[in-house]
PDB file of C-alpha atoms in Angstrom:
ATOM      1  CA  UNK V 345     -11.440 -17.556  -5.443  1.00 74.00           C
ATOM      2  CA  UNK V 346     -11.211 -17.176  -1.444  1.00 74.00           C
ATOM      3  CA  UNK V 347      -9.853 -13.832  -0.058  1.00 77.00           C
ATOM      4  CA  UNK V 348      -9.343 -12.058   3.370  1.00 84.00           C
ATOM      5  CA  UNK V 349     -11.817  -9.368   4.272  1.00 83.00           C
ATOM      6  CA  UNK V 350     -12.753  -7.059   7.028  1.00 80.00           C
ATOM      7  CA  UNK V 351     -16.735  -7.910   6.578  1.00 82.00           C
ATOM      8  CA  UNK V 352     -18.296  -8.216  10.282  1.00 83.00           C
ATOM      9  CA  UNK V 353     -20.039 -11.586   9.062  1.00 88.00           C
ATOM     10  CA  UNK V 354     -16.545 -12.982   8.528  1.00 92.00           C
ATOM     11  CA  UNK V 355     -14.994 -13.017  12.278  1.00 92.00           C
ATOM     12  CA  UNK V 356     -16.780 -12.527  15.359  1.00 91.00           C
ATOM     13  CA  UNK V 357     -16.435 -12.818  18.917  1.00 91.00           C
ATOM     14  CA  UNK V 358     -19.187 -14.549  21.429  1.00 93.00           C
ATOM     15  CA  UNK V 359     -19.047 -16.090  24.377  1.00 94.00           C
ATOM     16  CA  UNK V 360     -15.201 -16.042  24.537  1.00 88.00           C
ATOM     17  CA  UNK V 361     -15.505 -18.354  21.192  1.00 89.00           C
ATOM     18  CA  UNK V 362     -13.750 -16.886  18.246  1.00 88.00           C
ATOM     19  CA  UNK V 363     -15.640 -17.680  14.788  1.00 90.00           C
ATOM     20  CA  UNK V 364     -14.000 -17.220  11.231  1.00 89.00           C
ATOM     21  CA  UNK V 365     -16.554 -18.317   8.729  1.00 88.00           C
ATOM     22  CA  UNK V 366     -16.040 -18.416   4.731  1.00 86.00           C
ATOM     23  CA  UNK V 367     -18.866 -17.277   2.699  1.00 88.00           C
ATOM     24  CA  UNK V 368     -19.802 -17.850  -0.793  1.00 86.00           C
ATOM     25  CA  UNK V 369     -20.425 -14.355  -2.108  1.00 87.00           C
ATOM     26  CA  UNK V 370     -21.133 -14.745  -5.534  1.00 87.00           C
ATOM     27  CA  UNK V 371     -20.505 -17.677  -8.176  1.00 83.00           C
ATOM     28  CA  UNK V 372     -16.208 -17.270  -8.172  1.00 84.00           C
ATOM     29  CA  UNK V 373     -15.895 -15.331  -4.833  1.00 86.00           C
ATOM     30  CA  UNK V 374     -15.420 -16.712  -1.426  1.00 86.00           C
ATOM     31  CA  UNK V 375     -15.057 -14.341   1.795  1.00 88.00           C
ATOM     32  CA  UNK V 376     -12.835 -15.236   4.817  1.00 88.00           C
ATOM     33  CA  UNK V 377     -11.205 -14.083   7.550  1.00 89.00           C
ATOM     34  CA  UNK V 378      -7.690 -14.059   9.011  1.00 86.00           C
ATOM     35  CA  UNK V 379      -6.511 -12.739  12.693  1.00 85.00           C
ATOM     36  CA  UNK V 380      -3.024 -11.788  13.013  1.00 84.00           C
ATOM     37  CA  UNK V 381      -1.979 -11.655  16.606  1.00 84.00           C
ATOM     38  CA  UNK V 382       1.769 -10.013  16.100  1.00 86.00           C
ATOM     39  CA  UNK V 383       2.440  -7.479  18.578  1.00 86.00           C
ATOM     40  CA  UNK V 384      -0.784  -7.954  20.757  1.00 88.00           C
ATOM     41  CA  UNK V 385      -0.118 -11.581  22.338  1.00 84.00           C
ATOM     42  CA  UNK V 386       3.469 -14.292  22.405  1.00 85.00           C
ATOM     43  CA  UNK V 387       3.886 -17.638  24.429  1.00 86.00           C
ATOM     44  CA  UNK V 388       6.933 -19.126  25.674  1.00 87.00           C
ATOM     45  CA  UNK V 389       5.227 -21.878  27.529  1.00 90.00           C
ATOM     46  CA  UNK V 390       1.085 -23.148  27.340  1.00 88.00           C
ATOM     47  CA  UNK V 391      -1.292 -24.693  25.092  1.00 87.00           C
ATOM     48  CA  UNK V 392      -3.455 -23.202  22.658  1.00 84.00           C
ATOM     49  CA  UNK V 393      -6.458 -25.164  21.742  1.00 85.00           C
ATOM     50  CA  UNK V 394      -7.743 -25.281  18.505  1.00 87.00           C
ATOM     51  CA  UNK V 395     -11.640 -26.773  17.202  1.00 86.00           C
ATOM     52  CA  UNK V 396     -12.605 -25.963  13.728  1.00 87.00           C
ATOM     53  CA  UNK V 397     -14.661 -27.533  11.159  1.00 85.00           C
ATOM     54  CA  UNK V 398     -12.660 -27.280   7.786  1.00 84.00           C
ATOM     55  CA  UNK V 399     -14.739 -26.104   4.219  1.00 76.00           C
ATOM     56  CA  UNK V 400     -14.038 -28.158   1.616  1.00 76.00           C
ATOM     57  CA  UNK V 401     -15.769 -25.836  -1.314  1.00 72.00           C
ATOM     58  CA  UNK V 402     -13.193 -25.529  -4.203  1.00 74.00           C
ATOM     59  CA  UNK V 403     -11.425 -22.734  -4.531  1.00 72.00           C
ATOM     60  CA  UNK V 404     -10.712 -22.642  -0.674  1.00 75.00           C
ATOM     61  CA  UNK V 405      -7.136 -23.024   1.539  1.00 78.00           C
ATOM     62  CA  UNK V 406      -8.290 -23.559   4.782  1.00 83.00           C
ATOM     63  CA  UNK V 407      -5.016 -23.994   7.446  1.00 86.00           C
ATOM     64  CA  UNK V 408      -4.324 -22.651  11.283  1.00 89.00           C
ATOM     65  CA  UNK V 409      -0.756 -21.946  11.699  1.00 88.00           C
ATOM     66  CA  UNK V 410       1.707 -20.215  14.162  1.00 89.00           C
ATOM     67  CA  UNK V 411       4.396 -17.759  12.634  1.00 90.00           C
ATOM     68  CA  UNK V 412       7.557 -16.564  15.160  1.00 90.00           C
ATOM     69  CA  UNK V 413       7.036 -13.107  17.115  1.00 91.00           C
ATOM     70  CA  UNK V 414      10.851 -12.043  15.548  1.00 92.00           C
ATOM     71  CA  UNK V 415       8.892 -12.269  11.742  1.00 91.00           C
ATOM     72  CA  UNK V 416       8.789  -8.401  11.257  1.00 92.00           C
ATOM     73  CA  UNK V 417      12.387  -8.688  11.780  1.00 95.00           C
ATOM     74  CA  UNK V 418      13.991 -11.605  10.301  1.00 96.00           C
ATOM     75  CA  UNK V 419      11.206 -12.182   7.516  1.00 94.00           C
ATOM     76  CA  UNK V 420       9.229 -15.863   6.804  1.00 91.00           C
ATOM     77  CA  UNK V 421      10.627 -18.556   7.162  1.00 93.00           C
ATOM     78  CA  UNK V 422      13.387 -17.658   9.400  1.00 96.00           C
ATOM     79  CA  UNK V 423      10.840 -16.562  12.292  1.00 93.00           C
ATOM     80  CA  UNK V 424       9.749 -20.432  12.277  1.00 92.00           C
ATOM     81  CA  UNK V 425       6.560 -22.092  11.417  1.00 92.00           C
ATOM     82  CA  UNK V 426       4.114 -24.283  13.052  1.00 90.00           C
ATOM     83  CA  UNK V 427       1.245 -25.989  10.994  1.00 91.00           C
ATOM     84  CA  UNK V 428      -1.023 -26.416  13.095  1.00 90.00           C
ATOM     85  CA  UNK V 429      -3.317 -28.039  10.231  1.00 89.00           C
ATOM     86  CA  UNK V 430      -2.948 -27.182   6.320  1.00 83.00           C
TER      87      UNK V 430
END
């Protein structure tokens, strides 16, 4: 039911808060987002701070995870994986 798009009302940026929001666009079909950082941003050391309110509407997989920067390369799950929640 729940499926990545590139809809503006999806993701946004404000205030140096990034906002993914699922939306119920008709009866079966629910609209997220997903931002892939590969390429554009890798950590060795820090903290990344997550704060998210979870939907619970069936038909939805809400989860925040953290994939390897070698995963273009070696492939899932060799790259590594961190759940972050799921």
């Amino acid at each position: 039911m729940q499926y990545y798009s590139d809809h503006l009302q999806n993701a946004k940026v404000e205030n140096g808060v990034c906002t993914l929001t699922a939306r119920l666009e008709t009866e079966d079909s629910i609209t997220s987002a997903s931002i892939n950082t590969l390429g554009k941003v890798d950590l060795l050391y820090g903290r990344i701070e997550v704060r998210a309110r979870i939907p619970s509407a069936l038909g939805t997989w809400p989860a925040i995870w953290l994939l390897g920067i070698n995963k273009n390369e070696i492939g899932w799950p060799a790259c590594g994986e961190i759940d972050v929640m799921e």
